[in-house]
GROMACS .gro file of C-alpha atoms in nm:
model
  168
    1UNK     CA    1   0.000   0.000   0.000
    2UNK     CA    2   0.115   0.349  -0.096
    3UNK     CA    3   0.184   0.612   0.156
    4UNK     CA    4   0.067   0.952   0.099
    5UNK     CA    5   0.224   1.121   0.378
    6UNK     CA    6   0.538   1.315   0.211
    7UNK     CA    7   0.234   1.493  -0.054
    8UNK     CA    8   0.020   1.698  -0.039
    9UNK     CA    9   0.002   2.043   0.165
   10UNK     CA   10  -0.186   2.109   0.489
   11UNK     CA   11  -0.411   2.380   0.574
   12UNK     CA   12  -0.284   2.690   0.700
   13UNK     CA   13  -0.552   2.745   0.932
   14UNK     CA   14  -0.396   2.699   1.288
   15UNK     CA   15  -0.678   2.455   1.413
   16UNK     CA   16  -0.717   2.258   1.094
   17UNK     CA   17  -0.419   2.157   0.986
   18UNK     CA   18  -0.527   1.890   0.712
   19UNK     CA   19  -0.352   1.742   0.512
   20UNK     CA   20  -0.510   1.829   0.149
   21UNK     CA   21  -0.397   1.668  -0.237
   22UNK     CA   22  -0.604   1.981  -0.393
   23UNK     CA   23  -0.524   2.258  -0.201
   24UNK     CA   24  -0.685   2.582  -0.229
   25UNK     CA   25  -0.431   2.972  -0.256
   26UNK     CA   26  -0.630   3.215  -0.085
   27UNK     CA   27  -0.552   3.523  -0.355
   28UNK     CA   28  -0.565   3.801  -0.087
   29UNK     CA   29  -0.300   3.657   0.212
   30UNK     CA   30  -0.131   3.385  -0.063
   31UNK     CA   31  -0.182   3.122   0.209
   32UNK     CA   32  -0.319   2.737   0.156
   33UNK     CA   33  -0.602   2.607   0.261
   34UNK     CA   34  -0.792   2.329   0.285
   35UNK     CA   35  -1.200   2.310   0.087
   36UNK     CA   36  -1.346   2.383   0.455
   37UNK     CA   37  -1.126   2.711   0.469
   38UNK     CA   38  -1.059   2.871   0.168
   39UNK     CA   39  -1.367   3.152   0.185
   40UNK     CA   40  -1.231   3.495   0.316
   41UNK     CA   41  -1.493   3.450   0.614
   42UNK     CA   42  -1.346   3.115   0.725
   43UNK     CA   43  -1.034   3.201   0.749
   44UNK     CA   44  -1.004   3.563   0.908
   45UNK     CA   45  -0.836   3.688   0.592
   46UNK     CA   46  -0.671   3.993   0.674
   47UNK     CA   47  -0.727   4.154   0.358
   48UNK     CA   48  -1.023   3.954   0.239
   49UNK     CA   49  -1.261   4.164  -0.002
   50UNK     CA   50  -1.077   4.471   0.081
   51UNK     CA   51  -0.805   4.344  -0.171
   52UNK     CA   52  -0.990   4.220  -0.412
   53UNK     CA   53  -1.315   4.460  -0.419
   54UNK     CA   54  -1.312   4.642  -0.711
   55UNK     CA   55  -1.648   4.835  -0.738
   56UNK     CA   56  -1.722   5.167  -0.933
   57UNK     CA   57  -2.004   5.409  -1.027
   58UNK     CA   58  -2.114   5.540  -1.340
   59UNK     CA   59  -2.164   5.935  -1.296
   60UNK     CA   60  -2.444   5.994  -1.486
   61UNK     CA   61  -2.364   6.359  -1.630
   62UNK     CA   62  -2.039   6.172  -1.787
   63UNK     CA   63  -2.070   5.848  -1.810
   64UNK     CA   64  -1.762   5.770  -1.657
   65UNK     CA   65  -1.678   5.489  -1.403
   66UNK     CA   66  -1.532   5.617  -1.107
   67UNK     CA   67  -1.382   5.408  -0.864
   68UNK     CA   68  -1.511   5.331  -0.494
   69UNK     CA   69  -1.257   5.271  -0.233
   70UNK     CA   70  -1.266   5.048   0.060
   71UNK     CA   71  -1.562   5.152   0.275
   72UNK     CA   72  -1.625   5.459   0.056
   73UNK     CA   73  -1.954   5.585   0.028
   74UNK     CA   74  -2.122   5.599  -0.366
   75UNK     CA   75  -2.216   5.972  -0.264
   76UNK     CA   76  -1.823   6.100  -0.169
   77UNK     CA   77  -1.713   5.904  -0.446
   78UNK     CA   78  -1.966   6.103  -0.667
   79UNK     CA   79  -1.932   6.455  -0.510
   80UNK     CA   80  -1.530   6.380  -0.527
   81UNK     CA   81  -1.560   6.301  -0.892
   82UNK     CA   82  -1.811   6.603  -0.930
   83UNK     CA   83  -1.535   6.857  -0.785
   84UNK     CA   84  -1.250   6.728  -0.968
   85UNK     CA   85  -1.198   6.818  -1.373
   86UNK     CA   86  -1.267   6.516  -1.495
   87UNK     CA   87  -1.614   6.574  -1.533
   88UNK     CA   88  -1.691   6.727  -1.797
   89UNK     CA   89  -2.064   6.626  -1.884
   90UNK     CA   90  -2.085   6.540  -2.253
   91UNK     CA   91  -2.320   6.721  -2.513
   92UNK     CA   92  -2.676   6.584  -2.553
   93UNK     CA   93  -2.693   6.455  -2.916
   94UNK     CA   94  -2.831   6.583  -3.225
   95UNK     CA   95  -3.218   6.537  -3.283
   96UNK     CA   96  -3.233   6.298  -3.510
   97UNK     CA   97  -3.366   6.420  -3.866
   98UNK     CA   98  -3.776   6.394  -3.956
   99UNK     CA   99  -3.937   6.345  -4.254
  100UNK     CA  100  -4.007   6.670  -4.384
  101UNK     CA  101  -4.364   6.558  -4.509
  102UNK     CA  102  -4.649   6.778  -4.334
  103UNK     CA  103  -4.747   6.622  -4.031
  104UNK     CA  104  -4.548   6.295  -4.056
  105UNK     CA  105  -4.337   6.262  -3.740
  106UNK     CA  106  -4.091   5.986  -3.857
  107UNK     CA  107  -3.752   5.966  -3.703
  108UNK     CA  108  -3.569   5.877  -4.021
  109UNK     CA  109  -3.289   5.662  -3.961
  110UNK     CA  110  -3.040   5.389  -4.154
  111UNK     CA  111  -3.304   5.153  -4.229
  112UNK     CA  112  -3.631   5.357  -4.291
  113UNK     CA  113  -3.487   5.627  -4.486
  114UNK     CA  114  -3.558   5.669  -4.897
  115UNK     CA  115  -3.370   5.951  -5.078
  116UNK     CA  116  -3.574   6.039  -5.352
  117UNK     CA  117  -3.427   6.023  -5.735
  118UNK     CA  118  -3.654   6.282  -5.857
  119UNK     CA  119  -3.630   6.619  -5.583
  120UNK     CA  120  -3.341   6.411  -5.364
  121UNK     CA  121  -3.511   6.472  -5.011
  122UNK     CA  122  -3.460   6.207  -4.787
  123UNK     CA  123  -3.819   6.098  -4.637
  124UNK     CA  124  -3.969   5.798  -4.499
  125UNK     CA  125  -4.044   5.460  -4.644
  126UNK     CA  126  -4.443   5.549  -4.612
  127UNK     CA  127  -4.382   5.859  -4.848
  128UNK     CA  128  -4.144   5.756  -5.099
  129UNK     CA  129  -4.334   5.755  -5.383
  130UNK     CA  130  -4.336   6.117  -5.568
  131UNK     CA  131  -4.673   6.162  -5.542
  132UNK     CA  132  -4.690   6.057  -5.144
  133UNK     CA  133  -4.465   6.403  -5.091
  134UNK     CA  134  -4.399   6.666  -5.237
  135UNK     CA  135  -4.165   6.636  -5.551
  136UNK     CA  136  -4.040   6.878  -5.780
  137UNK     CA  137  -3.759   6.846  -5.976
  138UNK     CA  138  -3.447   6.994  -5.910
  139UNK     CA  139  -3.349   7.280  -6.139
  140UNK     CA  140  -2.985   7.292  -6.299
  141UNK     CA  141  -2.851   7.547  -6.113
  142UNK     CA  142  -2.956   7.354  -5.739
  143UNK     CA  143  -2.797   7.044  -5.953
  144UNK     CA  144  -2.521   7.277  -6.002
  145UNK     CA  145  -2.489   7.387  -5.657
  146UNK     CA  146  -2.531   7.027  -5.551
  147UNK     CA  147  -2.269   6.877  -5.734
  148UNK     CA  148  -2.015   7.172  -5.624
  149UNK     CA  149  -2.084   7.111  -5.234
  150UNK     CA  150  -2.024   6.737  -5.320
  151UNK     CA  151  -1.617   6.835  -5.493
  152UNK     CA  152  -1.727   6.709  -5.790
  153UNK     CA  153  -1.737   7.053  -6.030
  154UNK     CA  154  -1.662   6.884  -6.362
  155UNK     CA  155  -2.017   6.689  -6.291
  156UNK     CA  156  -2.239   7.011  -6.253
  157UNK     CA  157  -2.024   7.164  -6.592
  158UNK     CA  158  -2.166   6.878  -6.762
  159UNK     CA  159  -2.509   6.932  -6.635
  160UNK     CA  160  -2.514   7.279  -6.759
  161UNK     CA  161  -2.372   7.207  -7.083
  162UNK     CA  162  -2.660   6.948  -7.146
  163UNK     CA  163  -2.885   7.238  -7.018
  164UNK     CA  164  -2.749   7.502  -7.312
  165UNK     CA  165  -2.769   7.170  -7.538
  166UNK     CA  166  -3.164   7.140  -7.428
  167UNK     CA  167  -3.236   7.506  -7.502
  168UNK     CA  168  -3.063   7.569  -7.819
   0.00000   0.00000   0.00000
């Protein structure tokens, strides 16, 4: 029969003592225990949660997580976070565009948004049709303008030149 006696480690807990093949590091004190010991509670750790509490609060003017010390109270924390420079509440975000149809209150985003071919608004998916808003064609010189504010000049030239082409 084997004996185990030379493996294993054995508890560090004064009263215990047991001798344990799967011993357990506590990760505060770096001492070995045994399965009965190895909460913080059982075995008086020293540092215990204190070492390995990590807790914070998200201010809510700017979103930041500020850090709680031991036996700190959420309020200091917040009025010390408050005081210091590092708050610096952030800007409320844009409204989001509408459809400009009269009386349609549509939030036009990514997926609901049609940019019309004909007059190129941007409206909703309910009004995309011409008729559904209200669509007028551009005129050459908006074209123009368009094409300009977009870096593309040689585009509105052509545009114009197929104007003067049109009249003539």
């Amino acid at each position: 029969m084997a004996h185990f006696s030379d493996h294993g480690v054995h508890c560090s807990d004064p009263y215990c003592r047991q001798q344990d093949f799967l011993p357990f590091t506590c990760n505060a004190c770096n001492k070995v225990f045994c399965k009965d010991h190895f909460k913080y509670s059982a075995h008086s750790c020293e540092k215990g949660l204190a070492a390995t509490d990590k807790r914070v609060i998200v201010c809510p003017l700017c979103q930041v997580a500020v850090p709680l010390g031991a036996e700190e109270d959420e309020n200091a924390a917040f009025e010390r976070h408050a005081a210091s420079d590092a708050c610096q509440p952030a800007p409320p975000p844009p409204p989001k565009p509408r459809c400009p149809v009269q009386g349609c209150k549509e939030k036009l985003t990514s997926l609901n948004t049609f940019s019309c071919g004909t007059c190129h608004k941007k409206v909703c998916l309910k009004h995309r049709f011409e008729d559904a808003h209200d669509c007028r064609p551009e005129t050459c010189r908006a074209a123009a303008r368009r094409a300009k504010g977009a870096g593309a000049g040689a585009v509105g030239r052509t545009v114009l030149e197929q104007f003067r082409r049109l009249v003539q």
